XYZ file of C-alpha atoms in Angstrom:
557
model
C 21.913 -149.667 -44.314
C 24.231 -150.619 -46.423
C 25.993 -153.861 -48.593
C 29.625 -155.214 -48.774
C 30.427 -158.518 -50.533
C 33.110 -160.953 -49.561
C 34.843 -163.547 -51.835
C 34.245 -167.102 -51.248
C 37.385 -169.780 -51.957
C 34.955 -171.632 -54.670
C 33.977 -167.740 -56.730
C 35.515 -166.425 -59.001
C 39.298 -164.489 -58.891
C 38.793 -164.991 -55.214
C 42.984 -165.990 -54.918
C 45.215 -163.729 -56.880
C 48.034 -163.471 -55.207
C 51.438 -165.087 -53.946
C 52.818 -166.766 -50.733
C 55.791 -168.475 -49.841
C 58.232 -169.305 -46.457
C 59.486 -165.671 -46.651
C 56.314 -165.225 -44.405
C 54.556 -162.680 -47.217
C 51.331 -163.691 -48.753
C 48.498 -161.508 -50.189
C 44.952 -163.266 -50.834
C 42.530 -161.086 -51.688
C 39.272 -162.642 -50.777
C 37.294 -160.060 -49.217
C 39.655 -157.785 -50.556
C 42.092 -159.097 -48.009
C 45.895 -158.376 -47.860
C 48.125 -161.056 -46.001
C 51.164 -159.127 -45.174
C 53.120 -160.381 -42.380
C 56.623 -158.789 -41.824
C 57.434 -160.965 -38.618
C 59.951 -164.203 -38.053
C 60.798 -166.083 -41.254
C 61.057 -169.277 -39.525
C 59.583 -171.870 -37.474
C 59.502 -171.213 -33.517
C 57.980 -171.498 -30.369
C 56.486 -169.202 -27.693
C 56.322 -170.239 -24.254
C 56.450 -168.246 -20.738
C 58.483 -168.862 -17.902
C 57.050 -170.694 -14.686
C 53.526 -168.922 -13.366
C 52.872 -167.523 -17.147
C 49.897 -168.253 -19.021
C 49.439 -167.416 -22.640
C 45.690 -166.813 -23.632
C 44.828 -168.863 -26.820
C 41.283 -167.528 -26.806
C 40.245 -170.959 -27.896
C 37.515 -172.407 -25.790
C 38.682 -176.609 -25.445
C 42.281 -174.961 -24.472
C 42.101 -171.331 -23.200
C 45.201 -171.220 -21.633
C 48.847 -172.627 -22.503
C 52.267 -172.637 -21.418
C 53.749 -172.900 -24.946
C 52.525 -172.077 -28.773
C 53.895 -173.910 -31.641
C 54.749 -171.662 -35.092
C 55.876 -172.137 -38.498
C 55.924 -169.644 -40.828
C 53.572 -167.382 -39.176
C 50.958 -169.800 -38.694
C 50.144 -171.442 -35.106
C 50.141 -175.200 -35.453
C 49.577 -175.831 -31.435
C 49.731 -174.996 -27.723
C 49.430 -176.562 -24.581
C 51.129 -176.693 -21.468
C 54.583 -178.961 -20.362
C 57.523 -178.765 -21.798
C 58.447 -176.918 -25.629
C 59.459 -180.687 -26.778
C 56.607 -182.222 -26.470
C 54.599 -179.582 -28.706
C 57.261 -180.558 -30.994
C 56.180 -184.146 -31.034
C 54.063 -186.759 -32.701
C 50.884 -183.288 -32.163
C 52.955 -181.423 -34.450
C 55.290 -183.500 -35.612
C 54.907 -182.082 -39.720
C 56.959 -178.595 -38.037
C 60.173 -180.196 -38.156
C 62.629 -178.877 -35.461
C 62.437 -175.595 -34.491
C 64.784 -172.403 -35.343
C 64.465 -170.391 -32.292
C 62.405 -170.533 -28.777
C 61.052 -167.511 -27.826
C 60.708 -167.425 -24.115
C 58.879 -164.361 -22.305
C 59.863 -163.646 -18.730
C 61.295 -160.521 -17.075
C 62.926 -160.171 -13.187
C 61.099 -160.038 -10.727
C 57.285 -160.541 -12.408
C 56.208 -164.216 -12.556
C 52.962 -163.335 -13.651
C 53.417 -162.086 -17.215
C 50.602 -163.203 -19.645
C 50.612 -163.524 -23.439
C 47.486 -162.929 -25.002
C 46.575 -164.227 -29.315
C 46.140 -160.562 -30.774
C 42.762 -159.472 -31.917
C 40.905 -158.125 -34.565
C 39.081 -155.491 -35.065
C 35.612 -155.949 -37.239
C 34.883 -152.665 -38.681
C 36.773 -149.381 -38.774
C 38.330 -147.118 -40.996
C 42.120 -147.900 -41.222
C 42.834 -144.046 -43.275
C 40.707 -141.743 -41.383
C 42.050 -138.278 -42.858
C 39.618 -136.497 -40.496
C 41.255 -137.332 -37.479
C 44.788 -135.854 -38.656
C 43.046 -132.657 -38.465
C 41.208 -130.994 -35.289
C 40.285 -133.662 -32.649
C 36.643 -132.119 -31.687
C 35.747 -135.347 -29.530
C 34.179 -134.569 -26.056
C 33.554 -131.202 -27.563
C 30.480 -129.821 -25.643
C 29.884 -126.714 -26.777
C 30.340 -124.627 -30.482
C 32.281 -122.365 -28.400
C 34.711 -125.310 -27.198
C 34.923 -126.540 -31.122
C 36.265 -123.030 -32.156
C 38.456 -122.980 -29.609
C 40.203 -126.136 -30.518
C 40.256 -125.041 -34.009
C 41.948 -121.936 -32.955
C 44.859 -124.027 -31.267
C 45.040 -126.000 -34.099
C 45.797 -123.571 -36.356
C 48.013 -121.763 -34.044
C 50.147 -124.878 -33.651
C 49.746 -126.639 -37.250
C 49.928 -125.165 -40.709
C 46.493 -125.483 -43.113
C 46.526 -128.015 -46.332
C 47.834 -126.763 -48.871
C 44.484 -126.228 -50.646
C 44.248 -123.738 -47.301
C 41.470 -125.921 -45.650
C 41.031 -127.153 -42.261
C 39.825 -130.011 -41.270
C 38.907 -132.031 -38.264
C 36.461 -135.143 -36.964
C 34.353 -135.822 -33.716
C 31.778 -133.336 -32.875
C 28.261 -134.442 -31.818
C 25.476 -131.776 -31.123
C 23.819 -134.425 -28.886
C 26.601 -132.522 -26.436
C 25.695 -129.190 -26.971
C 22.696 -127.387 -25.023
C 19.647 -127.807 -27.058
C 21.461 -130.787 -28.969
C 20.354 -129.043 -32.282
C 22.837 -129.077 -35.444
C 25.509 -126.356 -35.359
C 25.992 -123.176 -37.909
C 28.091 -122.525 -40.530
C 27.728 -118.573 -39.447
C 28.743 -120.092 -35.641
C 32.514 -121.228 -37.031
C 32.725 -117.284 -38.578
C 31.757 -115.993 -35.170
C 35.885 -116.128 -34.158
C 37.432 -113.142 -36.287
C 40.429 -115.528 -36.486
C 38.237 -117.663 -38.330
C 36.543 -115.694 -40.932
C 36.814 -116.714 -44.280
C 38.523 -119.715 -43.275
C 37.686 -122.999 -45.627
C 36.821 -125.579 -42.381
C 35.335 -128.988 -42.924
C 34.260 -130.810 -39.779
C 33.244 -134.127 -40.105
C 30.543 -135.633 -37.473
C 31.763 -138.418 -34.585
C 29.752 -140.647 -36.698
C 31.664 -139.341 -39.934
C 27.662 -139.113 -41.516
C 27.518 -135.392 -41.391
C 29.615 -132.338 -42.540
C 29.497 -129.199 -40.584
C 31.010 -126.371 -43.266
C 32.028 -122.700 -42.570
C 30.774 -120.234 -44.881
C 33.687 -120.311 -47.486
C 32.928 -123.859 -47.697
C 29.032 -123.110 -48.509
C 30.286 -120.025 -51.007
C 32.169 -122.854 -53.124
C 29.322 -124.893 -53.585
C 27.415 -124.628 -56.865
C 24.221 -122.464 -56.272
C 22.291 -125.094 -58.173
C 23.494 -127.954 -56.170
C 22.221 -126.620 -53.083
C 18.695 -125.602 -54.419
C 17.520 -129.251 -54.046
C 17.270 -131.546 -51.638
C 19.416 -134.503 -52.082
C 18.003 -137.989 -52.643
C 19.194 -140.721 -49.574
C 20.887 -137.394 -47.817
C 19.783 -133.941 -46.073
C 20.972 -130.584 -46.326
C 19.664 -129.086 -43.059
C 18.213 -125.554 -43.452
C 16.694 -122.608 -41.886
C 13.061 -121.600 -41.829
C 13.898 -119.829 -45.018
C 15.112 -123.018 -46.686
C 19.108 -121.649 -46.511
C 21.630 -123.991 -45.879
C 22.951 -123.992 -42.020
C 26.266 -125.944 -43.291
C 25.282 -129.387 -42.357
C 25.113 -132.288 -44.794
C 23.737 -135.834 -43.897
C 24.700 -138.760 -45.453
C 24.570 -138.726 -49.622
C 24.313 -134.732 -49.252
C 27.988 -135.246 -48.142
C 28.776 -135.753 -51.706
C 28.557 -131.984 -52.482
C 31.127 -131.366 -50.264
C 33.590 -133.963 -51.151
C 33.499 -133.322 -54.723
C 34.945 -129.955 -53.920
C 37.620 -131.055 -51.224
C 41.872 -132.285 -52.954
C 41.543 -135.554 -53.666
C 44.020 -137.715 -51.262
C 47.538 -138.702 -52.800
C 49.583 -141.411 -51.648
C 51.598 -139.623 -49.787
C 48.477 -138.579 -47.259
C 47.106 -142.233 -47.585
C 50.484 -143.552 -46.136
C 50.999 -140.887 -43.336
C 47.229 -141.479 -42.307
C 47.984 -145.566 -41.839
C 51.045 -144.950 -40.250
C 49.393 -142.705 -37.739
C 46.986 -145.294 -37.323
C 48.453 -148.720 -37.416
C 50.510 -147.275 -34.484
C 47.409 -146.852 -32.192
C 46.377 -150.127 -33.425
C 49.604 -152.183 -33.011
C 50.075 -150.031 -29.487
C 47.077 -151.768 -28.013
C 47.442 -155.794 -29.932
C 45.130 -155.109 -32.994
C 46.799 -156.514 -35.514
C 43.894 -157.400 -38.078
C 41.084 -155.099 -39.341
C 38.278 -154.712 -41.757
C 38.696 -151.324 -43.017
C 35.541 -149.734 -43.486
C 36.290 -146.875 -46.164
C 38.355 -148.589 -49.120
C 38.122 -146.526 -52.124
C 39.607 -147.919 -55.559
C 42.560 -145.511 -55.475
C 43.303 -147.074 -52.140
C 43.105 -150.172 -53.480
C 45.706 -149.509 -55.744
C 47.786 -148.170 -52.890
C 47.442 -151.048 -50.694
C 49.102 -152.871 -53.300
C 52.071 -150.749 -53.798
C 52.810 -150.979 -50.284
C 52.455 -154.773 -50.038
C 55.196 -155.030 -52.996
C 57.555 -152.668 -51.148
C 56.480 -154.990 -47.322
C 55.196 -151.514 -46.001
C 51.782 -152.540 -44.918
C 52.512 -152.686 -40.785
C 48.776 -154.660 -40.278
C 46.712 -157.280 -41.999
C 43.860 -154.824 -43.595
C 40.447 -155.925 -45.378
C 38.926 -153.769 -46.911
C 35.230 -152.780 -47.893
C 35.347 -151.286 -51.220
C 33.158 -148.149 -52.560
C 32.506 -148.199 -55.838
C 29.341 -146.718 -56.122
C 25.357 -148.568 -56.401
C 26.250 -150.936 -59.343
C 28.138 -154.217 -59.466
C 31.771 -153.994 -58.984
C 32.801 -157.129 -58.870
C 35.483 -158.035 -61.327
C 36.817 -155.128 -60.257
C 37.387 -155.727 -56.421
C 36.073 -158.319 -53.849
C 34.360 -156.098 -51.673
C 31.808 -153.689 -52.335
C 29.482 -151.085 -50.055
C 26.745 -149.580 -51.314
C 25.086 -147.293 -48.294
C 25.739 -146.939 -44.286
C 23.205 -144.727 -42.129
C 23.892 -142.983 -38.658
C 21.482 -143.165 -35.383
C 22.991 -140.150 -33.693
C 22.011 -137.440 -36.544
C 18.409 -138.806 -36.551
C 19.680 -141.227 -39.950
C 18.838 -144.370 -39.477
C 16.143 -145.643 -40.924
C 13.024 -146.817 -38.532
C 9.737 -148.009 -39.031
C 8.206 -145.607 -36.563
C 8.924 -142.014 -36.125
C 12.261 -140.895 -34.093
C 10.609 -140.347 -30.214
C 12.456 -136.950 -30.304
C 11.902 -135.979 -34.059
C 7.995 -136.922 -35.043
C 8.825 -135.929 -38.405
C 11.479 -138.465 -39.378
C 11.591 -141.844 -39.878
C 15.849 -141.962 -40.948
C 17.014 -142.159 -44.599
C 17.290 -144.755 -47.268
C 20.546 -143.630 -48.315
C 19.228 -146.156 -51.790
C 15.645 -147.517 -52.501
C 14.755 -150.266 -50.901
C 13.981 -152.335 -54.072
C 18.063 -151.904 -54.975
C 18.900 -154.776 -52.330
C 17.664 -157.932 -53.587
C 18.647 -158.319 -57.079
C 22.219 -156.096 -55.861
C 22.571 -159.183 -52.919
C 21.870 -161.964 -55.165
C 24.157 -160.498 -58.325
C 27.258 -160.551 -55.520
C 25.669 -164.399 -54.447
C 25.792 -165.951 -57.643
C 28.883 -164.810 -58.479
C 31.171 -166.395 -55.513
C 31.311 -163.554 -53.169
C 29.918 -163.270 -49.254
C 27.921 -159.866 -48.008
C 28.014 -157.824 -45.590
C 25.249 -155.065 -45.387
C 24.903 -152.295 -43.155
C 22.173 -151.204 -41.169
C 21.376 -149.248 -37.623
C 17.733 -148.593 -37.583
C 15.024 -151.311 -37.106
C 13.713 -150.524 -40.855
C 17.132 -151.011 -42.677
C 17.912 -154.340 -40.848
C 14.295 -155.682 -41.537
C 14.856 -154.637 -45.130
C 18.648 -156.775 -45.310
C 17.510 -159.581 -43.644
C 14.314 -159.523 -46.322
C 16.741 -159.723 -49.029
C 18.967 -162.269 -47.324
C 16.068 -164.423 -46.204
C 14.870 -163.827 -50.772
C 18.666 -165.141 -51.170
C 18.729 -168.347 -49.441
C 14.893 -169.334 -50.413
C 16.441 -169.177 -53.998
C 19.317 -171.095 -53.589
C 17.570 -173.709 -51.470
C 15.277 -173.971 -54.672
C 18.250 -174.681 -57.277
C 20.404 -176.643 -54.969
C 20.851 -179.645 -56.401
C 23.238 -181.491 -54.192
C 23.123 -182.422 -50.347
C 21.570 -179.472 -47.624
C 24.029 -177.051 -46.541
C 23.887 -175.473 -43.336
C 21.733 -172.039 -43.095
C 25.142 -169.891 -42.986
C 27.034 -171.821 -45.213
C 27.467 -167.968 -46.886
C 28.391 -166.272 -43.346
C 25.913 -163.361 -44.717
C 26.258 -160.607 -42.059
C 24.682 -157.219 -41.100
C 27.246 -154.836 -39.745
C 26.175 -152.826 -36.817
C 22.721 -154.594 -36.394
C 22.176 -151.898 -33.921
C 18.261 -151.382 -33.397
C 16.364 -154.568 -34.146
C 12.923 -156.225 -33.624
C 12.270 -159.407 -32.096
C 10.568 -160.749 -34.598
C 13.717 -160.241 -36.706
C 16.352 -161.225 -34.441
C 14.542 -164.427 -34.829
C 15.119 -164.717 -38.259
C 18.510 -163.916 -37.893
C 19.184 -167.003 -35.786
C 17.202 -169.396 -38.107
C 19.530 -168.020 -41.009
C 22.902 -167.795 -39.212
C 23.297 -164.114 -40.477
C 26.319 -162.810 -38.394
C 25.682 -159.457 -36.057
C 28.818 -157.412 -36.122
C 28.126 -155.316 -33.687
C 30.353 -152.152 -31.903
C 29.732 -152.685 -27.701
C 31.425 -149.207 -27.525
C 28.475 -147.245 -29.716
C 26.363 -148.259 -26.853
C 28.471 -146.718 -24.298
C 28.285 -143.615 -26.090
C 24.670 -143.462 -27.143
C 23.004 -143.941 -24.241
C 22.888 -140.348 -22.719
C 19.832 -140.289 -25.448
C 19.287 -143.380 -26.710
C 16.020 -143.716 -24.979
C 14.672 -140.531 -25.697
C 15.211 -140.901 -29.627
C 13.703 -144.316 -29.818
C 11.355 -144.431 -26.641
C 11.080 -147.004 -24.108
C 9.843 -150.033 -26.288
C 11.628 -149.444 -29.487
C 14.909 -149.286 -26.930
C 14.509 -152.912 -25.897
C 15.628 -154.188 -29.272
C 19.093 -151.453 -29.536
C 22.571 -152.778 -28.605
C 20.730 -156.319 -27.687
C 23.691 -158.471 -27.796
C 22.526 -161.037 -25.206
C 19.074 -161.031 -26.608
C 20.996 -161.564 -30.419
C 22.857 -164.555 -28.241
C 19.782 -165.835 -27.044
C 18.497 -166.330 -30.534
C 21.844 -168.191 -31.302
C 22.377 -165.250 -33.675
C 26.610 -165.324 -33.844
C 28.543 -162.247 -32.445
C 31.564 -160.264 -33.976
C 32.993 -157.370 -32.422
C 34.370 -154.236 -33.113
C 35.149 -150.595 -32.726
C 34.074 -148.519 -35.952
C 37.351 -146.573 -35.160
C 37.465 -143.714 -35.603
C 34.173 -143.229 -34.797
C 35.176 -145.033 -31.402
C 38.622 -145.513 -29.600
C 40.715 -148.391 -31.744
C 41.496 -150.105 -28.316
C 39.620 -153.566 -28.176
C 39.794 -153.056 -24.570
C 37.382 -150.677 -24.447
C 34.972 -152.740 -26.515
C 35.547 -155.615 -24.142
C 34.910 -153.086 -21.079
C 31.768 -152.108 -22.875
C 30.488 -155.478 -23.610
C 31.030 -156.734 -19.986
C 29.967 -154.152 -18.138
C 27.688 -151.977 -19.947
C 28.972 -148.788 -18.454
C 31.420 -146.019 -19.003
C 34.730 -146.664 -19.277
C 35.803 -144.635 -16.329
C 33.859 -147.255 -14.087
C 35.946 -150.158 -13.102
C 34.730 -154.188 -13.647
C 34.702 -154.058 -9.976
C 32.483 -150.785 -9.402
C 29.179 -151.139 -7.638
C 25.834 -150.317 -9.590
C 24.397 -151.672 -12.665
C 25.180 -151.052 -16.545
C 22.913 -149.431 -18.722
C 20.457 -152.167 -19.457
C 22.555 -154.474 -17.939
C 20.295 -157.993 -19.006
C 22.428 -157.132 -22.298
C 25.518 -157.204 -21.187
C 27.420 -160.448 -22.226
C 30.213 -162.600 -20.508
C 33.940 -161.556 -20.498
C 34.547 -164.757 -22.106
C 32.542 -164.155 -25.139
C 33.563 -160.422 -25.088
C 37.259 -161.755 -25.810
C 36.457 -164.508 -27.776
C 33.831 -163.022 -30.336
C 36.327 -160.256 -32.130
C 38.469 -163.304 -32.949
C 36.156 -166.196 -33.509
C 34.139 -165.253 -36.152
C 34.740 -161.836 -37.938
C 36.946 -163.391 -40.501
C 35.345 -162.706 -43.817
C 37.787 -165.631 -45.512
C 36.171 -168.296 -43.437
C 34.729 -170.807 -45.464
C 33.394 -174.443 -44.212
C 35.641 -176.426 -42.980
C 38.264 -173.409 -41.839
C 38.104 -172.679 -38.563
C 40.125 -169.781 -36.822
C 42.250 -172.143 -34.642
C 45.030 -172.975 -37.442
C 45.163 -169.321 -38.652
C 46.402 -166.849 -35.483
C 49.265 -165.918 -37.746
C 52.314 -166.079 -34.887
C 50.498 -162.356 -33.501
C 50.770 -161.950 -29.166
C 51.132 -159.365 -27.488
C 52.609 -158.961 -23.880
C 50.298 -158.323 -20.855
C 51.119 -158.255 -17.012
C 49.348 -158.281 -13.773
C 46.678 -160.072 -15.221
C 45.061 -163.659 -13.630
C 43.746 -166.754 -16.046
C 40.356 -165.599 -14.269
C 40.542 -161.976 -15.610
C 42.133 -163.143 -19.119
């Protein structure tokens, strides 16, 4: 579980910025950066004759041609580019340039309105390092360690790192050794830091243990684990807070790593149309950083940003702030029953439970929007508690007219393992699920068998969330999962691994949640946005983004 805050248009500081016809404009609401290096001018976008652009609007899905000004589409349809220039949108003036899409010999190229992804880390400095995903063995981790080494040079603090191993792959699916890693004689002594898939757990060599305060790792860590032996020793695993002890011995990142770790991954975004992301792992320093790039026009994507600052209010400090997140695959989340395969856990509280509703309604009543994440059944009852404790008090010292439920867009990120009874109450308050279709793809080797067949019903329930007129965002929680928002879309369609096609025979894992391909498109763009306020819609604010696909019908956009 955990808690980010969002600035509202009406709270305080939420505009501090500067904007203008060069195109450049950073609002931070939400922490939010508005940095758009494109066309400094007003133009159209149209296709050639049997071309469709996808608006991903759903009164006007499809058009011919798309009407901008200063990054900002004003409005589509389909005849001819004057027309869209008329009396609809007559306050563009005449346009500077028509941009028309059409190569020889295809007559079928489609334009699609780029997405936006809801909740991933844009500076992932894990996944520079050894790529351990897939990995199913300890044996198959050293030996991509040992080609990593053989082909790239160490940090300069002589430390190796690397991201994306998951013991639910290895036989036995218990957690790996810090002894295993020193196994390899190449790999003795070595300083390695291997962050989980999940990026909830640490698994440390031995050097990494030896540079640990003894004191530190004598007791167990409050909202965290240190897995041990039957001799209470440290196996070189750390869960969730107990991640702390190993951070506060790694280099602290410099601008210089910040900026090759966004480049790295704002080309895997941009490669696949995501042009717009909430970035899941904003540290002040970064903050800082994100700034220096905007002044110099260096930030490549349209980033905001979820702000650690620690379990206190932060708020005239930043407009976003996370308190705790919690992980289902290493047995974290936190459940109101027992774990099916692990009778003596119930997840961590990575904070007490009594921290959430004064913490939510100190961010309320100062202007800002939250966001709070939570997997397990227990943390999500818990949120929605203190969201539910939110509204009752504001309905009590409103004054003036009713506003609607959501009028605060309050939202639980992941919203992963739920209860009826509490999906309910998410529809009746308009909380927002921002949910990752791909996490259900890759948990469901063992999802049953680590909540059982009951608790199971209520995981990755997206239609059942629908059903309860609870409103859908989606993401990928890269780099926990692939950045491609195809794959998400794959996932929420179909249910099923991504080497099975849409037109495969056989069912998807629990296929009565599987939701439409329309609302698998439309939901990453239609509601994430943490700026929207009443009265702002998405439609006016697709900020002149496409990207160029081919081969594709109206029917399979």
């Amino acid at each position: 579980m955990g808690l980010a805050v969002e600035a509202s248009s009406s709270g305080p500081a939420s505009v501090d910025g500067r904007s203008g016809l060069d195109g450049h404009r950073v609002l931070l609401a939400y922490l939010t950066y508005y940095v758009r290096p494109v066309r400094h001018y007003s133009y159209a976008v149209c296709v050639s004759s049997g071309g469709t652009i996808y608006t991903a609007e759903p009164d006007s899905p499809f058009a011919e041609c798309i009407a901008i000004t200063v990054t900002i589409s004003a409005s589509w349809g389909r005849g001819p580019t004057s027309k869209l220039a008329g009396s609809s949108a007559g306050w563009l003036g005449r346009f500077q340039s028509l941009l028309t899409f059409s190569r020889s010999g295809i007559t079928d190229t489609r334009i699609a309105i780029n997405t936006l992804d809801g909740d991933l880390s844009i500076l992932p400095e894990a996944s520079m390092g050894v790529d351990l995903v897939g990995c199913k063995s300890v044996q198959s981790v050293i030996a991509r360690i040992i080609s990593h080494i053989s082909l790239e040079s160490a940090e300069p603090s002589g430390i190796i790192r690397g991201s994306g191993w998951d013991q639910n792959l290895f036989e036995g699916k218990q957690f790996p050794s810090a002894i295993a890693l020193s196994s390899h004689p190449e790999l003795q002594g070595k300083k390695i830091v291997l962050r989980r898939i999940d990026y909830h757990a640490y698994w440390v060599s031995e050097a990494i243990l030896d540079s640990i305060l003894t004191e530190n790792l004598a007791q167990d860590v409050e909202g965290g684990k240190i897995v041990r032996d039957r001799n209470g020793r440290p196996t070189g695993v750390f869960i969730d807070n107990a991640m702390d002890l190993i951070d506060e011995i790694l280099p602290k990142r410099t601008d210089e790593d910040r900026f090759k770790y966004l480049e790295s991954t704002a080309k895997e975004m941009l490669a696949v149309g995501l042009t717009t992301v909430n970035d899941a792992a904003t540290d002040l320093e970064t903050v800082e950083f994100y700034k220096k790039l905007d002044a110099q026009d260096k930030l490549p994507v349209r980033v905001t940003g979820m702000v650690n600052c620690g379990y206190t209010y932060c708020g005239d400090q930043v407009e976003k702030y996370r308190v705790i997140s919690l992980t289902f695959g290493s047995w974290g989340a936190a459940l109101w029953e027992p774990y099916s395969d692990l009778s003596s856990s119930r997840g961590i509280l990575r904070a007490p439970e009594e921290v959430f509703p004064p913490l939510i309604q100190q961010w309320v009543d100062a202007g800002f929007q939250v966001n709070s994440h939570a997997i397990g059944d227990r943390a999500n009852t818990l949120v929605i508690d203190s969201y539910e404790q939110v509204l009752r008090n504001l309905s009590h010292e409103s004054t003036h007219s009713p506003r609607p439920f959501n009028f605060l867009r309050l939202r639980i990120e992941h919203a992963q393992i739920l209860r009826q009874i509490d999906m309910k109450r998410m529809g009746k308050m308009g909380i927002i699920a921002s949910v990752q279709p791909t996490h259900a793809i890759a948990d469901m080797d063992y999802a049953e068998d680590r909540l059982g067949s009951e608790r199971i019903r209520g995981a990755y329930a997206w239609n059942s969330l629908l059903k309860q007129n609870v409103t859908l965002a989606l993401g990928s929680d890269f780099p926990v999962s692939p950045v491609s928002p195809f794959l998400g879309i794959h996932a929420a369609y179909t249910r099923r691994k991504p080497d099975l096609s849409y037109e495969d025979e056989g069912q998807g894992w629990y296929e009565s949640e599987r939701i439409s391909m329309k609302q698998a498109k439309m939901e990453p763009n239609r509601h994430i946005y943490a700026l929207k306020q009443p009265g702002l819609e998405i439609k006016p604010a697709l900020f002149g983004q496409f990207q160029q696909r081919e081969g594709e019908s109206e029917e399979s956009m």
